[in-house]
Every structure is written in C-alpha cells, then in structure tokens.
mmCIF file of C-alpha atoms in Angstrom:
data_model
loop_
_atom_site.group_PDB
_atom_site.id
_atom_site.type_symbol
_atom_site.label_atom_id
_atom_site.label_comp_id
_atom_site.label_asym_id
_atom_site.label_seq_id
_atom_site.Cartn_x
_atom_site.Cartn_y
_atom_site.Cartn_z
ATOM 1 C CA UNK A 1 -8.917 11.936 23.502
ATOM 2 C CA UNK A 2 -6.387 9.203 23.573
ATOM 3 C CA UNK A 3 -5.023 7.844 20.288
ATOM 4 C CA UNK A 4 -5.571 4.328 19.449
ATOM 5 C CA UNK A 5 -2.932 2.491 17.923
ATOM 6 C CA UNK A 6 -4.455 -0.920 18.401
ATOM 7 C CA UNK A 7 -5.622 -2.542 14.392
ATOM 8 C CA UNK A 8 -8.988 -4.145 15.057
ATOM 9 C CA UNK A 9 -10.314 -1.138 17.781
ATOM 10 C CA UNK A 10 -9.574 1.381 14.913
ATOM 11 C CA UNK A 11 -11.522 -0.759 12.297
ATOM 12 C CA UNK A 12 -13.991 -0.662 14.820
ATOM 13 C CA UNK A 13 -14.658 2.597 15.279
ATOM 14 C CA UNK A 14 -13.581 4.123 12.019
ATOM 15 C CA UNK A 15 -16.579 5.589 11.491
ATOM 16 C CA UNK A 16 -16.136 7.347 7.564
ATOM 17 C CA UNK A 17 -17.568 10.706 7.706
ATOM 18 C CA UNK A 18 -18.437 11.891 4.387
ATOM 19 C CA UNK A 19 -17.254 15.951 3.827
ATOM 20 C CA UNK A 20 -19.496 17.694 1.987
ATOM 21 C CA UNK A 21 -18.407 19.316 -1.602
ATOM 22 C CA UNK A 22 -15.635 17.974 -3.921
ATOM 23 C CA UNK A 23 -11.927 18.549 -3.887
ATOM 24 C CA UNK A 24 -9.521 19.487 -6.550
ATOM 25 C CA UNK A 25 -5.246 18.065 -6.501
ATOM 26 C CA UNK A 26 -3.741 20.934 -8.214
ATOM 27 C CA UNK A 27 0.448 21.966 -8.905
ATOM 28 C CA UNK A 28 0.999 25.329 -8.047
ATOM 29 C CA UNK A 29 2.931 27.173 -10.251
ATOM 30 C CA UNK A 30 6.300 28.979 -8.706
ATOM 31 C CA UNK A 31 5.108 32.769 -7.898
ATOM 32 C CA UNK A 32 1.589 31.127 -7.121
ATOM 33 C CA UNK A 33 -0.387 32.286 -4.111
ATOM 34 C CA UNK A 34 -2.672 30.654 -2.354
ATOM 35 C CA UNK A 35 -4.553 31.808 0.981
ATOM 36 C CA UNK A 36 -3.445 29.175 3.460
ATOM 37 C CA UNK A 37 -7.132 29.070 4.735
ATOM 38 C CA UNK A 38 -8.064 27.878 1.286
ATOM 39 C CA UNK A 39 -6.053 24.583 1.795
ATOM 40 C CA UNK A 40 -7.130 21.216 2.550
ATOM 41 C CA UNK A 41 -3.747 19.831 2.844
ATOM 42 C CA UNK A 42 -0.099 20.560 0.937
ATOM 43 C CA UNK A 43 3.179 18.881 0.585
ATOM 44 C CA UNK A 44 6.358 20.187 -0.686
ATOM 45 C CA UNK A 45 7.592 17.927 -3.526
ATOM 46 C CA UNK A 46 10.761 18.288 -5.765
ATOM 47 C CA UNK A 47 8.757 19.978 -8.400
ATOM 48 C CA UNK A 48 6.516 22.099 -6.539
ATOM 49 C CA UNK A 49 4.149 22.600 -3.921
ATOM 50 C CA UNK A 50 0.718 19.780 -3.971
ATOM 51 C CA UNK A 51 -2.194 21.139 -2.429
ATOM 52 C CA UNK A 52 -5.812 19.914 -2.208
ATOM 53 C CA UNK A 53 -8.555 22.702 -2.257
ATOM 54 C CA UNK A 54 -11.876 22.964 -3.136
ATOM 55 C CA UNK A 55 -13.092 22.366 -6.533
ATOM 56 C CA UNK A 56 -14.747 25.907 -6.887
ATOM 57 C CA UNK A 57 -11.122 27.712 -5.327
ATOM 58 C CA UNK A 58 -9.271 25.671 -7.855
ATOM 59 C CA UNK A 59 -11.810 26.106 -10.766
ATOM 60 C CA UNK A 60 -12.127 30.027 -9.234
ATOM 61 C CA UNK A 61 -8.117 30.544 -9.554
ATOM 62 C CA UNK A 62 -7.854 28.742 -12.949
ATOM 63 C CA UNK A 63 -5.815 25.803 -11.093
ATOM 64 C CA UNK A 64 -4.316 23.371 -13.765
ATOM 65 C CA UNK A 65 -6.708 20.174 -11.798
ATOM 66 C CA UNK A 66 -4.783 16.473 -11.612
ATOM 67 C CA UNK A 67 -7.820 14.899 -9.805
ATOM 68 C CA UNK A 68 -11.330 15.506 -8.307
ATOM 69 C CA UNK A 69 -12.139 13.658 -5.107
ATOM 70 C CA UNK A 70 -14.410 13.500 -2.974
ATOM 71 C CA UNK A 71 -13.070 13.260 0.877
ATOM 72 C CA UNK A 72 -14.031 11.007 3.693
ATOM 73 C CA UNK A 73 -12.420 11.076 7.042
ATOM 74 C CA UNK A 74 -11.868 8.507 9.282
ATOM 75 C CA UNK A 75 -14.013 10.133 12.253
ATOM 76 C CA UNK A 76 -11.268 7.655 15.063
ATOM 77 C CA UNK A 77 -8.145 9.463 16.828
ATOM 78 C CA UNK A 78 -5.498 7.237 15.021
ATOM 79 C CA UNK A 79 -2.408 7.150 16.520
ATOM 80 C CA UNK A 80 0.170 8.071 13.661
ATOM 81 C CA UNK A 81 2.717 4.972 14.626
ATOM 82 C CA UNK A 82 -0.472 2.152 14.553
ATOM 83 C CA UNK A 83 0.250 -0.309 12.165
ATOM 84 C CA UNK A 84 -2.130 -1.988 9.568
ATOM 85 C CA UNK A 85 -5.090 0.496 9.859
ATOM 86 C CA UNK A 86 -3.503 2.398 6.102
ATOM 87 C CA UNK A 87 -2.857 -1.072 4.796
ATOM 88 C CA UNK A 88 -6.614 -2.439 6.038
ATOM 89 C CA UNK A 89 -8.233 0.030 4.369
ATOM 90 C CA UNK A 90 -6.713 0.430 1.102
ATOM 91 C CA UNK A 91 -6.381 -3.167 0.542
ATOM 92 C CA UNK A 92 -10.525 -3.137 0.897
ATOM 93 C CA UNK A 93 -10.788 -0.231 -1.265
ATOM 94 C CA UNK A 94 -8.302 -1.599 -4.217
ATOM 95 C CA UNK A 95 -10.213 -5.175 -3.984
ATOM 96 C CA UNK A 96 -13.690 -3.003 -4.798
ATOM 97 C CA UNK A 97 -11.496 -1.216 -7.792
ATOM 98 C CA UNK A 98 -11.735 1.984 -6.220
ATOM 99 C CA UNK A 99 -8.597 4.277 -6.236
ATOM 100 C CA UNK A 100 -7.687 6.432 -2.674
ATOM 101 C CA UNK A 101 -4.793 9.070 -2.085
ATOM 102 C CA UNK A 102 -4.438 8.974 1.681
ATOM 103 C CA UNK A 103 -3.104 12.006 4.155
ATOM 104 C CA UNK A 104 -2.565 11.430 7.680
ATOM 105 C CA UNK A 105 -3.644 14.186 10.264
ATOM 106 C CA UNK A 106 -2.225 14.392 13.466
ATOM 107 C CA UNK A 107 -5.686 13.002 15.067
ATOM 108 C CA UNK A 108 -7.320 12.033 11.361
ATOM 109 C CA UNK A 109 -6.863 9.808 8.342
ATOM 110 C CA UNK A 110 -8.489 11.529 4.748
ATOM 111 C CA UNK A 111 -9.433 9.745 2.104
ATOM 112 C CA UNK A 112 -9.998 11.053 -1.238
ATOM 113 C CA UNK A 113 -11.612 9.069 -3.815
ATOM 114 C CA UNK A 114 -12.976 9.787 -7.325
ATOM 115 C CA UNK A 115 -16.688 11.148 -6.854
ATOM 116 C CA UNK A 116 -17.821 9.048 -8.886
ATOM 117 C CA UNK A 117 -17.238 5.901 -6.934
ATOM 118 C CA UNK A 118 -17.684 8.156 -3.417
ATOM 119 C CA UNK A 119 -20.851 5.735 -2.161
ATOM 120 C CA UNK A 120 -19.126 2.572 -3.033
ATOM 121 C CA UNK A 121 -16.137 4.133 -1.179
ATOM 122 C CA UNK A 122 -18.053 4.826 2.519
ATOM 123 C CA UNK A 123 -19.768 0.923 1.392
ATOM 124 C CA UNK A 124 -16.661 -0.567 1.577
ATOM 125 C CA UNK A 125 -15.762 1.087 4.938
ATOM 126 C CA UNK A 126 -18.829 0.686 6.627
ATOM 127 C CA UNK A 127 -18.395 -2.968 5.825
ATOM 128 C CA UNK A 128 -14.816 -2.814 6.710
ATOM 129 C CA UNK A 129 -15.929 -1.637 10.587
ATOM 130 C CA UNK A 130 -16.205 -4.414 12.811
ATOM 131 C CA UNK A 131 -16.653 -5.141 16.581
ATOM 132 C CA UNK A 132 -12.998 -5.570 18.150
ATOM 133 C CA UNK A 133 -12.428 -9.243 19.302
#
C-alpha cells in the first residue's frame, strides 16, 4: 500500500479505529526492565526512557503512571513527510477541549486521549473525515 501524503485524501479516509483496553505513559526508572513485547511505543528522552503500555502491565509492574489514554489509530497509510494531516486533527480535537499525545508509525498515526473523553474523541474524527474535493 502506497502512502498518501496528499491533506484532504487522508482526512478522507482516516478512518479512527478504536483499540481496545486503556494505556498507561509511565518513566522508567534507570535499571528498569521492560519486555519489549510489552510496549506500545518508547522514546529516549534526557531523563529517561517514555514508554506507553498497557494499563494492567503498568499497574502489574507498579509503574509510577503520568497518564491513562485510551488509543485510536488512524486506520490510512500516512506518508510521514504529508503536511497538515497532525495539524488537522489536533486543531479539531483542541477546539472540542479534548487533549491528544500523538506518535507517528511508519504506516500509522496513534492517538491517545484521556478515556474519559475517548467517544467525543472518534466524534470529532468521524466528523473531521470528508470526501476529497
């Protein structure tokens, strides 16, 4: 599948896909393991290494927890130089007061969003989705 880069064929077939369960940001402490297939997604800050997991594996490994989301992906191949698909989305999402922490995957964008605002989240995206041209 080819990625699209163009703004108003991604909007069109964004198609949010809510993931079942509920995810947990946690810090992991130096000397920390985690099993890598436990891991949602990671980044390697100043201060430490980020990583999303479930809530249960963080809850399970008495994770210090920043934030519980839940996560919707953006079912369209996105092509990781469009431009405007990030800024579309979040600037629907911030105008409904609802809060999103983004990560791009090489053929997937992730939302996270607080569960408790989850339906108003895939609202605003469904509604976001329109026909190209």
């Amino acid at each position: 599948m080819q990625a699209i880069a163009d703004l108003e064929t991604l909007l069109a077939r964004m198609q949010p896909v809510l993931n079942p369960g509920h995810y947990a940001f946690v810090a992991l402490h130096s000397g920390c393991m985690l099993d890598p297939a436990l891991v949602v997604a990671s980044i390697r800050e100043p201060e430490g290494l980020s990583v999303i997991c479930t809530e249960h594996v963080a809850r399970d490994m008495d994770l210090p927890i920043a934030f519980i989301a839940s996560w919707i992906t953006l079912a369209v191949h996105s092509d990781l130089a469009a431009v405007g698909l990030t800024a579309a989305f979040s600037s629907a999402l911030a105008r409904a007061g609802v809060s999103c922490n983004v990560v791009a995957g090489f053929h997937h964008d992730h939302l996270f969003v607080p569960v408790e605002q989850t339906l108003q989240a895939m609202e605003v995206l469904h509604g976001l989705s329109r026909p190209p041209g």
